[in-house]
XYZ file of C-alpha atoms in Angstrom:
717
model
C 41.175 -40.865 63.715
C 39.351 -43.372 61.581
C 40.443 -46.935 60.601
C 41.313 -45.788 57.046
C 44.133 -43.284 57.207
C 43.325 -40.492 54.654
C 45.975 -37.975 53.813
C 44.615 -35.560 56.275
C 45.127 -37.913 59.253
C 48.481 -39.576 58.565
C 50.691 -39.184 61.550
C 54.061 -37.650 60.819
C 57.146 -39.056 62.495
C 59.845 -37.299 60.480
C 58.718 -34.208 58.428
C 61.966 -34.327 56.441
C 60.463 -37.493 54.716
C 57.974 -35.069 53.120
C 60.773 -33.454 51.114
C 60.990 -34.592 47.527
C 64.187 -33.932 45.558
C 63.914 -32.519 42.005
C 67.128 -33.247 40.059
C 68.663 -31.578 37.085
C 68.368 -33.509 33.910
C 71.916 -32.647 32.623
C 74.066 -33.462 35.677
C 71.787 -35.171 38.285
C 72.454 -32.502 40.931
C 69.645 -30.985 43.034
C 67.653 -28.368 41.464
C 65.214 -27.833 44.415
C 62.558 -29.480 46.496
C 58.904 -30.363 46.429
C 56.303 -32.247 48.421
C 53.885 -35.073 47.720
C 50.234 -33.736 47.570
C 48.319 -36.752 46.072
C 48.463 -40.413 45.104
C 51.010 -39.616 42.226
C 51.460 -35.877 42.269
C 54.162 -33.556 43.640
C 54.076 -29.878 44.115
C 57.138 -27.695 43.549
C 57.971 -24.175 42.298
C 58.026 -23.544 38.614
C 61.456 -22.056 38.780
C 62.709 -25.427 40.258
C 61.508 -27.146 37.065
C 63.191 -24.583 34.861
C 66.408 -25.086 36.705
C 66.015 -28.926 36.400
C 65.493 -28.564 32.614
C 68.514 -26.186 32.126
C 66.145 -23.231 31.260
C 66.301 -19.603 32.627
C 64.868 -19.691 36.203
C 61.910 -17.393 35.608
C 61.154 -18.603 31.965
C 57.210 -18.517 31.694
C 57.111 -21.034 28.741
C 55.185 -24.185 29.410
C 57.729 -27.127 29.486
C 54.952 -29.409 28.307
C 55.746 -33.009 28.908
C 59.494 -32.985 29.208
C 60.641 -35.727 31.524
C 61.882 -34.792 34.896
C 63.636 -36.978 37.573
C 62.420 -36.769 41.224
C 63.584 -38.739 44.258
C 61.410 -39.600 47.319
C 62.807 -40.302 50.734
C 61.391 -42.511 53.438
C 62.266 -44.941 56.233
C 63.026 -47.628 53.757
C 65.403 -45.484 51.653
C 65.090 -43.415 48.498
C 63.333 -44.203 45.278
C 63.549 -42.280 42.022
C 60.765 -41.695 39.542
C 60.284 -39.993 36.220
C 57.635 -37.178 36.085
C 56.225 -34.581 33.849
C 54.487 -31.226 34.422
C 50.733 -31.698 34.865
C 49.857 -28.039 35.700
C 52.058 -25.052 35.018
C 51.625 -21.630 36.716
C 54.648 -19.681 35.608
C 56.249 -16.867 37.532
C 54.387 -13.642 36.818
C 54.692 -9.979 37.908
C 52.195 -8.236 40.160
C 50.430 -7.022 36.873
C 50.398 -10.427 35.220
C 53.421 -9.972 32.863
C 56.928 -11.266 32.824
C 59.069 -11.038 35.799
C 61.682 -8.456 35.084
C 65.358 -8.422 35.971
C 65.820 -6.843 39.471
C 62.414 -8.069 40.794
C 62.762 -9.622 44.183
C 59.317 -11.198 44.556
C 56.706 -12.477 42.165
C 53.418 -14.399 41.922
C 52.549 -17.776 40.426
C 55.742 -19.948 40.317
C 54.022 -23.331 40.921
C 54.157 -26.610 39.158
C 52.259 -29.841 39.791
C 54.133 -32.921 38.626
C 52.652 -36.188 37.776
C 54.861 -39.174 38.698
C 55.105 -42.502 36.943
C 54.402 -44.460 40.036
C 52.002 -47.238 40.917
C 49.331 -46.590 43.356
C 50.366 -46.770 46.965
C 54.105 -46.383 46.231
C 54.242 -42.743 47.368
C 54.118 -41.745 50.889
C 50.894 -40.178 52.204
C 50.792 -36.376 51.869
C 51.293 -34.288 54.952
C 48.529 -32.118 56.430
C 48.301 -28.520 55.080
C 47.140 -25.446 56.837
C 47.315 -21.675 56.470
C 50.421 -19.651 57.117
C 50.188 -16.944 59.762
C 52.568 -14.395 61.021
C 55.080 -15.373 63.789
C 54.716 -19.018 63.030
C 57.933 -21.057 63.810
C 58.656 -23.190 60.785
C 61.365 -25.518 59.262
C 62.650 -25.957 55.725
C 65.028 -28.512 54.204
C 67.439 -28.417 51.285
C 66.208 -30.245 48.177
C 68.550 -33.157 48.933
C 66.224 -34.157 51.738
C 69.095 -34.628 54.185
C 67.964 -34.353 57.788
C 70.932 -32.143 58.760
C 70.071 -29.433 56.242
C 66.915 -28.307 58.200
C 66.760 -24.531 58.756
C 64.801 -22.949 61.672
C 62.703 -20.069 60.428
C 60.098 -17.538 61.613
C 57.278 -16.050 59.451
C 58.050 -12.415 60.278
C 55.599 -10.760 57.920
C 52.638 -11.943 55.918
C 52.211 -9.348 53.140
C 49.278 -10.572 51.081
C 50.482 -13.295 48.718
C 54.049 -13.341 50.154
C 55.258 -14.600 53.406
C 58.687 -13.264 54.593
C 60.726 -15.720 56.583
C 63.785 -14.900 58.676
C 66.342 -17.475 59.737
C 67.719 -18.205 63.178
C 71.211 -16.721 63.798
C 72.619 -20.167 64.187
C 72.225 -23.396 62.106
C 71.541 -23.694 58.352
C 70.453 -20.689 56.312
C 68.021 -20.922 53.408
C 69.833 -20.530 50.095
C 70.117 -22.175 46.591
C 68.513 -25.690 46.515
C 65.883 -24.883 49.197
C 63.298 -23.556 46.708
C 60.055 -25.688 46.734
C 60.797 -27.074 50.226
C 57.722 -27.592 52.260
C 57.645 -25.160 55.280
C 56.760 -27.384 58.253
C 55.159 -26.066 61.349
C 55.961 -28.321 64.380
C 53.124 -26.682 66.373
C 50.429 -27.380 63.716
C 52.194 -30.574 62.452
C 51.392 -29.450 58.962
C 52.885 -27.803 55.893
C 52.098 -24.114 55.716
C 53.740 -23.133 52.439
C 56.722 -23.507 50.085
C 60.141 -21.767 50.103
C 60.324 -19.537 47.097
C 63.561 -17.529 47.247
C 66.190 -16.056 49.581
C 67.741 -12.510 49.633
C 71.405 -13.410 49.277
C 74.256 -10.975 50.105
C 76.123 -9.664 47.227
C 78.932 -12.055 46.553
C 81.420 -10.047 44.638
C 82.244 -6.560 43.429
C 80.575 -6.215 39.883
C 83.716 -4.341 38.567
C 86.749 -6.171 40.076
C 85.114 -9.474 40.872
C 86.713 -9.334 44.371
C 84.543 -10.790 47.282
C 82.598 -8.003 49.092
C 83.148 -7.835 52.895
C 80.166 -8.460 55.137
C 78.551 -5.396 56.753
C 76.221 -5.778 59.783
C 73.770 -3.389 58.154
C 73.118 -5.789 55.261
C 70.123 -8.042 55.283
C 70.924 -11.519 56.533
C 69.129 -14.899 56.443
C 65.844 -13.475 54.958
C 63.816 -15.227 52.366
C 60.206 -15.343 51.165
C 57.692 -18.083 50.771
C 54.425 -19.015 49.056
C 51.758 -19.347 51.842
C 49.531 -22.447 51.527
C 46.474 -20.211 51.266
C 47.968 -18.674 48.102
C 48.801 -22.291 46.883
C 45.081 -23.034 47.266
C 44.090 -19.851 45.464
C 46.299 -20.682 42.418
C 45.400 -24.427 42.213
C 41.745 -24.456 43.179
C 40.565 -23.159 39.712
C 42.440 -26.045 38.024
C 40.575 -28.650 40.069
C 43.797 -29.984 41.527
C 42.764 -29.586 45.077
C 39.375 -31.225 44.716
C 41.072 -34.645 45.251
C 43.757 -33.420 47.521
C 41.437 -31.834 50.241
C 38.198 -33.763 50.204
C 35.219 -32.102 51.930
C 34.228 -33.664 55.330
C 31.592 -36.228 55.034
C 28.131 -35.222 56.335
C 26.683 -38.002 58.515
C 23.275 -36.744 57.331
C 24.072 -37.620 53.712
C 21.532 -40.189 52.645
C 24.250 -42.132 50.994
C 26.196 -42.465 54.197
C 23.433 -44.606 55.825
C 22.846 -46.672 52.629
C 26.561 -47.538 52.339
C 26.983 -48.292 56.088
C 24.002 -50.706 55.892
C 25.322 -52.315 52.780
C 28.756 -52.975 54.346
C 27.156 -54.403 57.438
C 25.141 -56.741 55.298
C 28.040 -57.713 52.965
C 30.684 -58.069 55.604
C 28.934 -58.896 58.844
C 32.118 -60.472 60.490
C 34.908 -58.393 61.987
C 37.566 -60.561 60.299
C 35.955 -59.965 56.933
C 35.981 -56.291 57.409
C 39.656 -56.362 58.556
C 40.588 -58.430 55.377
C 38.554 -56.509 52.871
C 39.519 -53.208 54.501
C 43.130 -53.927 54.206
C 42.778 -54.888 50.511
C 40.702 -51.778 49.855
C 43.309 -49.447 51.636
C 46.135 -50.877 49.552
C 44.153 -50.518 46.341
C 43.607 -46.786 47.159
C 47.106 -46.204 48.314
C 46.182 -45.256 51.938
C 47.119 -46.602 55.301
C 44.978 -48.375 57.910
C 45.128 -48.324 61.731
C 44.966 -51.914 62.823
C 45.393 -55.529 61.596
C 43.273 -56.732 64.490
C 40.514 -54.204 65.245
C 38.058 -54.202 62.319
C 36.710 -50.924 60.814
C 33.043 -50.351 61.692
C 30.523 -50.158 58.867
C 30.330 -46.435 59.520
C 34.046 -46.043 58.995
C 33.862 -48.100 55.814
C 31.082 -45.764 54.518
C 32.996 -42.688 55.541
C 35.940 -43.901 53.428
C 33.801 -44.833 50.474
C 32.456 -41.226 50.465
C 35.788 -39.567 51.097
C 37.900 -41.267 48.386
C 36.768 -40.740 44.831
C 37.889 -44.195 43.668
C 37.141 -46.137 46.671
C 33.764 -47.478 45.455
C 35.281 -48.691 42.173
C 38.162 -50.280 44.052
C 35.684 -52.031 46.379
C 33.810 -53.564 43.494
C 37.081 -54.955 42.230
C 37.846 -56.404 45.676
C 34.423 -57.956 46.069
C 34.115 -59.031 42.408
C 34.682 -62.861 43.053
C 32.616 -62.927 46.248
C 29.382 -64.916 46.072
C 25.909 -63.441 46.217
C 26.503 -60.579 43.722
C 28.328 -58.345 46.257
C 30.100 -56.374 43.630
C 26.892 -55.718 41.662
C 25.192 -54.472 44.901
C 27.943 -51.929 45.419
C 27.699 -50.785 41.884
C 23.911 -50.330 42.312
C 24.448 -47.674 44.979
C 27.464 -45.969 43.400
C 25.205 -43.453 41.775
C 24.348 -41.917 45.230
C 27.951 -40.844 45.637
C 28.421 -37.703 43.557
C 32.214 -37.730 43.787
C 32.660 -41.336 42.842
C 34.828 -42.073 39.809
C 34.282 -44.781 37.290
C 37.754 -46.406 37.379
C 39.727 -48.004 40.064
C 43.139 -46.430 40.906
C 44.886 -49.221 39.085
C 42.658 -48.959 35.993
C 43.058 -45.197 35.791
C 46.825 -45.290 36.086
C 47.083 -48.146 33.534
C 44.876 -46.257 31.011
C 46.816 -42.999 31.525
C 50.147 -44.773 31.012
C 48.911 -46.467 27.889
C 47.673 -43.265 26.407
C 50.882 -41.418 27.080
C 52.909 -43.830 24.839
C 50.582 -43.701 21.935
C 51.635 -42.231 18.611
C 51.500 -38.402 18.770
C 49.264 -38.441 15.715
C 46.704 -40.411 17.536
C 46.888 -38.116 20.600
C 46.489 -35.109 18.382
C 43.176 -36.474 17.138
C 41.616 -36.951 20.645
C 39.162 -34.084 20.249
C 37.982 -35.432 16.877
C 37.705 -38.881 18.315
C 35.658 -37.893 21.314
C 33.112 -36.130 18.972
C 32.906 -39.199 16.792
C 32.399 -41.575 19.724
C 29.870 -39.382 21.469
C 27.931 -37.588 18.643
C 24.889 -36.808 20.769
C 26.874 -35.031 23.607
C 25.708 -31.435 24.064
C 29.028 -30.092 25.340
C 32.261 -31.803 24.267
C 35.151 -32.257 26.708
C 38.288 -30.290 25.940
C 41.004 -32.662 24.632
C 43.947 -30.388 25.203
C 44.901 -31.886 28.568
C 44.930 -35.703 28.822
C 44.193 -36.023 32.526
C 41.470 -33.326 32.421
C 39.879 -35.098 29.488
C 39.833 -38.436 31.345
C 38.272 -36.781 34.383
C 35.556 -35.270 32.242
C 34.909 -38.481 30.351
C 34.652 -40.440 33.656
C 31.752 -38.216 34.778
C 29.642 -38.909 31.748
C 26.876 -41.507 31.846
C 26.722 -44.644 29.660
C 25.056 -44.668 26.293
C 21.364 -45.461 25.906
C 21.605 -48.521 23.626
C 21.207 -51.183 26.326
C 18.630 -53.841 27.160
C 16.452 -53.333 30.250
C 18.420 -54.027 33.384
C 21.718 -54.308 31.735
C 24.703 -52.100 32.607
C 25.488 -49.500 29.853
C 28.713 -49.013 28.119
C 30.317 -45.975 29.906
C 31.209 -42.935 27.602
C 34.826 -43.321 28.614
C 35.043 -46.889 27.325
C 33.308 -45.965 24.063
C 35.892 -43.264 23.466
C 38.683 -45.612 24.227
C 37.431 -48.056 21.667
C 37.519 -45.317 19.054
C 41.068 -44.442 20.135
C 42.001 -48.094 19.868
C 40.614 -48.248 16.339
C 43.089 -45.585 15.282
C 46.150 -47.467 16.726
C 48.309 -50.151 15.344
C 49.439 -53.235 17.122
C 50.380 -53.881 19.936
C 48.727 -50.564 21.228
C 45.260 -51.497 19.795
C 45.182 -54.922 21.639
C 46.497 -53.396 24.939
C 43.671 -50.723 25.004
C 41.052 -53.317 24.116
C 42.312 -55.813 26.790
C 42.045 -52.947 29.283
C 38.458 -52.202 28.226
C 37.631 -55.947 28.437
C 38.766 -56.003 32.096
C 36.850 -52.848 32.992
C 33.606 -53.965 31.493
C 33.890 -57.346 33.288
C 34.208 -55.573 36.601
C 31.231 -53.294 35.775
C 29.102 -56.159 34.559
C 28.539 -54.708 31.105
C 27.680 -57.409 28.626
C 30.533 -58.204 26.273
C 28.007 -58.028 23.329
C 27.354 -54.411 24.076
C 31.066 -53.592 24.082
C 31.534 -55.583 20.873
C 28.873 -53.419 19.121
C 30.594 -50.192 20.188
C 33.989 -51.755 18.976
C 32.400 -52.436 15.605
C 31.142 -48.823 15.461
C 34.691 -47.622 16.178
C 36.097 -49.765 13.373
C 33.609 -48.519 10.805
C 34.427 -44.930 11.847
C 38.150 -45.596 11.691
C 37.886 -46.972 8.137
C 36.013 -43.944 7.012
C 38.675 -41.765 8.535
C 41.475 -43.585 6.824
C 39.565 -43.552 3.470
C 39.153 -39.816 3.644
C 42.652 -38.337 3.527
C 43.510 -35.601 5.872
C 44.882 -32.643 3.960
C 48.420 -31.476 4.851
C 48.595 -27.968 6.087
C 51.322 -25.369 6.719
C 50.701 -23.042 9.792
C 52.297 -19.592 9.520
C 52.281 -17.354 12.585
C 52.568 -13.772 11.445
C 53.404 -10.928 13.895
C 54.096 -7.399 13.039
C 57.611 -5.966 13.396
C 58.799 -2.678 12.152
C 56.961 -0.884 9.405
C 55.970 -3.278 6.508
C 57.972 -6.164 7.974
C 56.962 -9.220 9.952
C 58.192 -12.069 12.030
C 57.272 -15.626 11.117
C 56.884 -18.994 12.921
C 56.067 -21.862 10.598
C 54.776 -25.474 11.441
C 53.876 -28.325 9.143
C 51.063 -30.814 9.897
C 50.802 -33.819 7.610
C 48.170 -35.458 9.770
C 50.091 -36.133 13.022
C 50.000 -32.691 14.579
C 52.086 -29.515 14.155
C 55.860 -29.889 13.940
C 57.937 -26.654 13.916
C 60.092 -26.243 10.897
C 61.290 -22.572 11.397
C 63.996 -21.616 13.771
C 63.339 -18.948 16.349
C 64.856 -15.696 15.241
C 64.657 -12.005 16.019
C 64.864 -11.309 12.194
C 61.951 -9.935 10.150
C 60.690 -10.363 6.578
C 59.169 -8.128 3.957
C 55.967 -9.419 2.336
C 57.962 -10.839 -0.578
C 60.608 -12.326 1.641
C 57.931 -13.968 3.812
C 56.296 -15.468 0.790
C 59.517 -16.918 -0.412
C 59.975 -18.553 3.059
C 56.521 -20.092 3.011
C 57.060 -21.416 -0.396
C 60.438 -22.751 0.634
C 58.732 -24.759 3.509
C 55.936 -26.002 1.207
C 58.393 -27.182 -1.430
C 60.284 -29.192 1.273
C 57.169 -31.256 2.108
C 57.083 -34.747 0.801
C 54.364 -35.168 -1.817
C 51.529 -37.373 -0.861
C 51.292 -40.177 -3.427
C 47.425 -40.364 -3.018
C 46.409 -36.836 -2.215
C 47.701 -34.427 -4.920
C 46.011 -31.455 -3.448
C 48.210 -28.521 -2.413
C 48.415 -28.074 1.405
C 46.177 -25.679 3.205
C 48.026 -22.546 4.457
C 46.610 -21.512 7.853
C 47.804 -17.893 8.811
C 47.787 -17.501 12.619
C 47.230 -13.815 13.516
C 46.191 -11.579 16.382
C 42.937 -9.623 16.229
C 44.585 -6.534 14.702
C 45.874 -8.521 11.849
C 42.759 -10.181 10.555
C 42.875 -8.087 7.321
C 46.609 -8.525 6.738
C 46.773 -9.367 2.990
C 48.963 -12.410 3.330
C 47.065 -14.089 0.430
C 48.318 -11.341 -1.891
C 51.976 -11.704 -0.890
C 54.160 -12.516 -3.842
C 57.384 -14.554 -3.714
C 58.687 -12.698 -6.824
C 62.262 -13.356 -7.571
C 64.130 -11.645 -10.485
C 64.278 -14.101 -13.390
C 61.395 -16.295 -12.223
C 58.539 -16.800 -14.750
C 55.731 -16.891 -12.201
C 55.050 -14.568 -9.320
C 54.264 -17.112 -6.611
C 51.116 -15.491 -5.024
C 50.314 -17.479 -1.839
C 46.580 -17.055 -1.983
C 46.449 -18.262 -5.599
C 48.713 -21.253 -5.310
C 47.323 -22.403 -2.052
C 43.966 -22.368 -0.277
C 44.879 -19.760 2.352
C 42.798 -19.106 5.511
C 43.259 -17.015 8.686
C 42.864 -18.270 12.181
C 42.851 -16.098 15.388
C 43.405 -18.225 18.566
C 43.304 -15.031 20.642
C 39.724 -14.327 19.842
C 38.579 -17.989 19.687
C 39.828 -18.519 23.248
C 38.925 -15.011 24.589
C 35.916 -16.419 26.475
C 36.350 -20.027 27.231
C 32.554 -20.670 27.653
C 32.170 -20.409 23.956
C 34.699 -23.112 23.147
C 32.092 -25.880 23.434
C 29.842 -23.962 21.045
C 32.636 -23.873 18.530
C 33.276 -27.588 18.721
C 29.629 -28.346 18.317
C 29.200 -26.039 15.358
C 32.273 -27.573 13.691
C 30.813 -31.070 14.137
C 27.780 -29.892 12.135
C 29.899 -28.218 9.358
C 28.139 -30.178 6.584
C 24.669 -29.741 7.700
C 24.802 -26.351 9.494
C 23.164 -23.017 8.383
C 24.754 -19.892 6.976
C 23.965 -16.495 8.439
C 24.351 -13.384 6.376
C 25.121 -10.090 8.097
C 24.339 -6.910 6.071
C 24.809 -3.231 6.894
C 21.531 -3.050 8.763
C 22.989 -5.111 11.657
C 25.526 -4.134 14.234
C 27.528 -6.149 16.779
C 25.133 -5.544 19.641
C 22.205 -7.151 17.722
C 24.441 -9.857 16.408
C 25.252 -11.329 19.776
C 21.762 -12.359 20.766
C 21.043 -13.669 17.331
C 24.078 -16.037 17.129
C 25.024 -16.910 20.741
C 22.639 -19.843 21.007
C 22.232 -20.837 17.300
C 24.453 -23.811 17.464
C 23.312 -24.905 14.012
C 24.870 -21.818 12.519
C 28.326 -22.776 11.344
C 29.121 -20.080 8.780
C 28.698 -16.323 8.717
C 28.954 -14.178 5.617
C 29.727 -10.509 6.437
C 28.505 -8.319 3.605
C 29.197 -4.987 5.265
C 31.207 -1.910 3.948
C 34.703 -1.553 5.439
C 35.276 0.228 8.687
C 34.905 -0.302 12.457
C 31.409 -1.966 12.313
C 32.676 -4.581 9.898
C 35.838 -5.410 11.948
C 33.685 -5.536 15.167
C 31.132 -7.946 13.518
C 33.896 -10.210 12.356
C 35.581 -10.327 15.721
C 32.272 -10.953 17.496
C 31.637 -13.950 15.323
C 35.043 -15.373 16.142
C 34.629 -14.811 19.883
C 31.139 -16.615 19.751
C 32.769 -19.692 18.217
C 31.564 -19.366 14.625
C 34.136 -21.694 12.881
C 33.808 -20.179 9.309
C 33.486 -16.403 8.653
C 33.784 -14.840 5.159
C 34.221 -11.104 4.470
C 35.832 -8.720 2.013
C 38.690 -6.473 3.023
C 38.230 -4.299 -0.086
C 37.351 -0.584 0.156
C 33.961 -0.767 -1.687
C 30.562 -1.391 -0.419
C 28.605 -4.559 -0.895
C 31.048 -7.387 -1.553
C 30.988 -9.249 -4.946
C 33.243 -11.862 -3.432
C 30.850 -12.642 -0.515
C 27.926 -12.917 -2.922
C 29.942 -15.162 -5.293
C 30.792 -17.489 -2.448
C 27.211 -17.935 -1.329
C 26.673 -20.929 -3.668
C 29.959 -22.732 -2.497
C 29.504 -25.471 0.071
C 31.009 -24.647 3.501
C 33.619 -27.329 3.450
C 34.735 -26.260 -0.069
C 35.240 -22.626 0.725
C 39.023 -22.690 0.914
C 39.191 -24.036 -2.581
C 36.398 -21.796 -3.796
C 38.103 -18.634 -2.434
C 41.442 -19.731 -3.980
C 39.743 -19.947 -7.312
C 38.195 -16.447 -6.813
C 41.654 -15.010 -5.944
C 43.073 -16.562 -9.186
C 40.207 -15.118 -11.131
C 40.818 -11.646 -9.570
C 44.569 -11.901 -10.619
C 43.564 -12.732 -14.160
C 40.597 -10.440 -14.544
C 40.127 -7.760 -11.811
C 37.041 -6.220 -13.312
C 35.232 -9.535 -13.348
C 36.465 -10.542 -9.823
C 36.761 -7.211 -7.918
C 36.689 -8.503 -4.368
C 39.412 -9.269 -1.910
C 37.952 -12.172 0.063
C 39.168 -13.232 3.595
C 38.195 -16.602 5.097
C 38.544 -17.211 8.845
C 38.671 -21.023 9.323
C 38.904 -22.570 12.785
C 39.102 -26.402 12.470
C 38.180 -28.020 15.825
C 39.595 -31.290 14.662
C 43.144 -30.069 14.113
C 45.431 -28.730 16.853
C 47.361 -25.458 16.797
C 50.733 -24.776 18.380
C 51.066 -22.771 21.542
C 51.478 -19.102 20.542
C 52.256 -15.758 22.249
C 50.735 -13.564 19.633
C 50.311 -10.691 22.010
C 54.133 -10.508 22.550
C 55.672 -9.725 19.144
C 59.169 -9.866 20.631
C 58.686 -13.639 21.172
C 57.698 -14.340 17.610
C 59.771 -16.534 15.403
């Protein structure tokens, strides 16, 4: 055991203290249990979260950032915290679909919660190890009361399921035990989570009378999620990278450099005790002695093991003479896992970002691209914590005098975010950045220059109005009828305006519903342009003629054709996200929309030859498909969308070469929605002069789309 007590080496006096209570939001009662797995993270079952939020237990929908209340127990009493779901792995069947009524076991069913807690407030996580057959384990009710422990045995390990049988005396696992850590006294470690219990039938389904117990009935059996399955589910998300650090290799060159540096900076034992305690508290870990100092090697081991320890050490040493902090920063590059921010800086930044205006948060992807225009691959802005992790790993920009510390990419992005904010949020972010650059030794003049760049960009964004848009999810129902989901986005992200319904619409009824929503929008006093109508479809509905739908009502003077009154485009999230490796290509191409090239596909080309031509041409932002109708044309269009081409034009008409595609060749890419709207109006007025039926696929990387389930029509709006 080292001087710094990492999560893997913390002694466990009372395993019941590892049980976290997850409470229901409506009545405060216990929904289930969980366990601490990181500095500010708790692991529980997804169905416990559903119960806490008053939803069906096996509901697969992401609860997003709805607040939860959790309670931690320890020697000094209980403390309550608010939390939200950080990673959601919903219950799923063996084949990946929904869990059906009558299913007794399932996969997935995990949720990682992020707590609003300061560093060091949470107890250290327990050790974890694999579940094995015949292990003797204990579980606790979600209330965390010591007397609720149940003695169990892992009687069968059947792949991803561990079956657990209870002892004939004592407590039995039942409601409220889900999510409880299964503690192995022999291994002094958690080996899994309780998932469910096989309960005896409580009453006769016909009469409602209690059923008598029969000795042949199954008694005190449940099933659990083995820790090895937890690791398999969480490892792809990167959750366990910080929870289970790799052991430090003493042969790592950085180990010797850090040990020598600590010995030089802190030669006295008293100094190592003092700074060791301060470092341990900053990183939220324990330490073994107030008297015996850590050795330089133990110091180095901790700096290599904890991703934020080096940043925390620079903060601890910042006011020490002799440039101690700068010397630590100079060797930080040797530690591959080292993060830019201290634990306190990271938590403060995340908390400040979480309370920003939703409109600012919705523009994070656009802001990252503006702040880091020369980045080859742009981070994904859909998950806040994942975005921060990616930005922390990026180097500083290149505009710095010789020998000066450079402005990190993360701080440049935060300056651009601050430029979009109003007071007091703007000043809070800038004061945070000031403190970080002071610790890093970055010249204030360099940060001021980036701050000026951000202000110039923000003014240009405000001067260029963001067009309102109406998003219409269209899913097929019975013959010639459709289900709709409608959102409005006036610049602050999509907000749903339609109510979930199992009803369906004819083409005319759907057009009237869209017009009703558009009419309800508040007109922009500055931007008089009609909103963009973005139709969200699955791959089989790309040629659905939504632009031709008429909201014709008896007695009305005008037909109300959607594609004539509004610039109407289609968007297929299913294809765009089919292969995640092409998402960075899509974002890069979109950032070059005004300067990128157009690629024309004619009938001499097929999808197989299209792939090698387009996959690496990141300056190709637009593809015009001038191919006769049929399978090759549809395959070509879908291939373009999969590869991340943001703008694709084709003609759904039955003829050969397209008049519409040729007509659009002279229209600038950014003006295509208006250009095609004009063509559709011309086609309505004079079909012989405008014989085409153009379709425009438009995937704007700067605007967010709602979460959809386009492959499950029964879930449509």
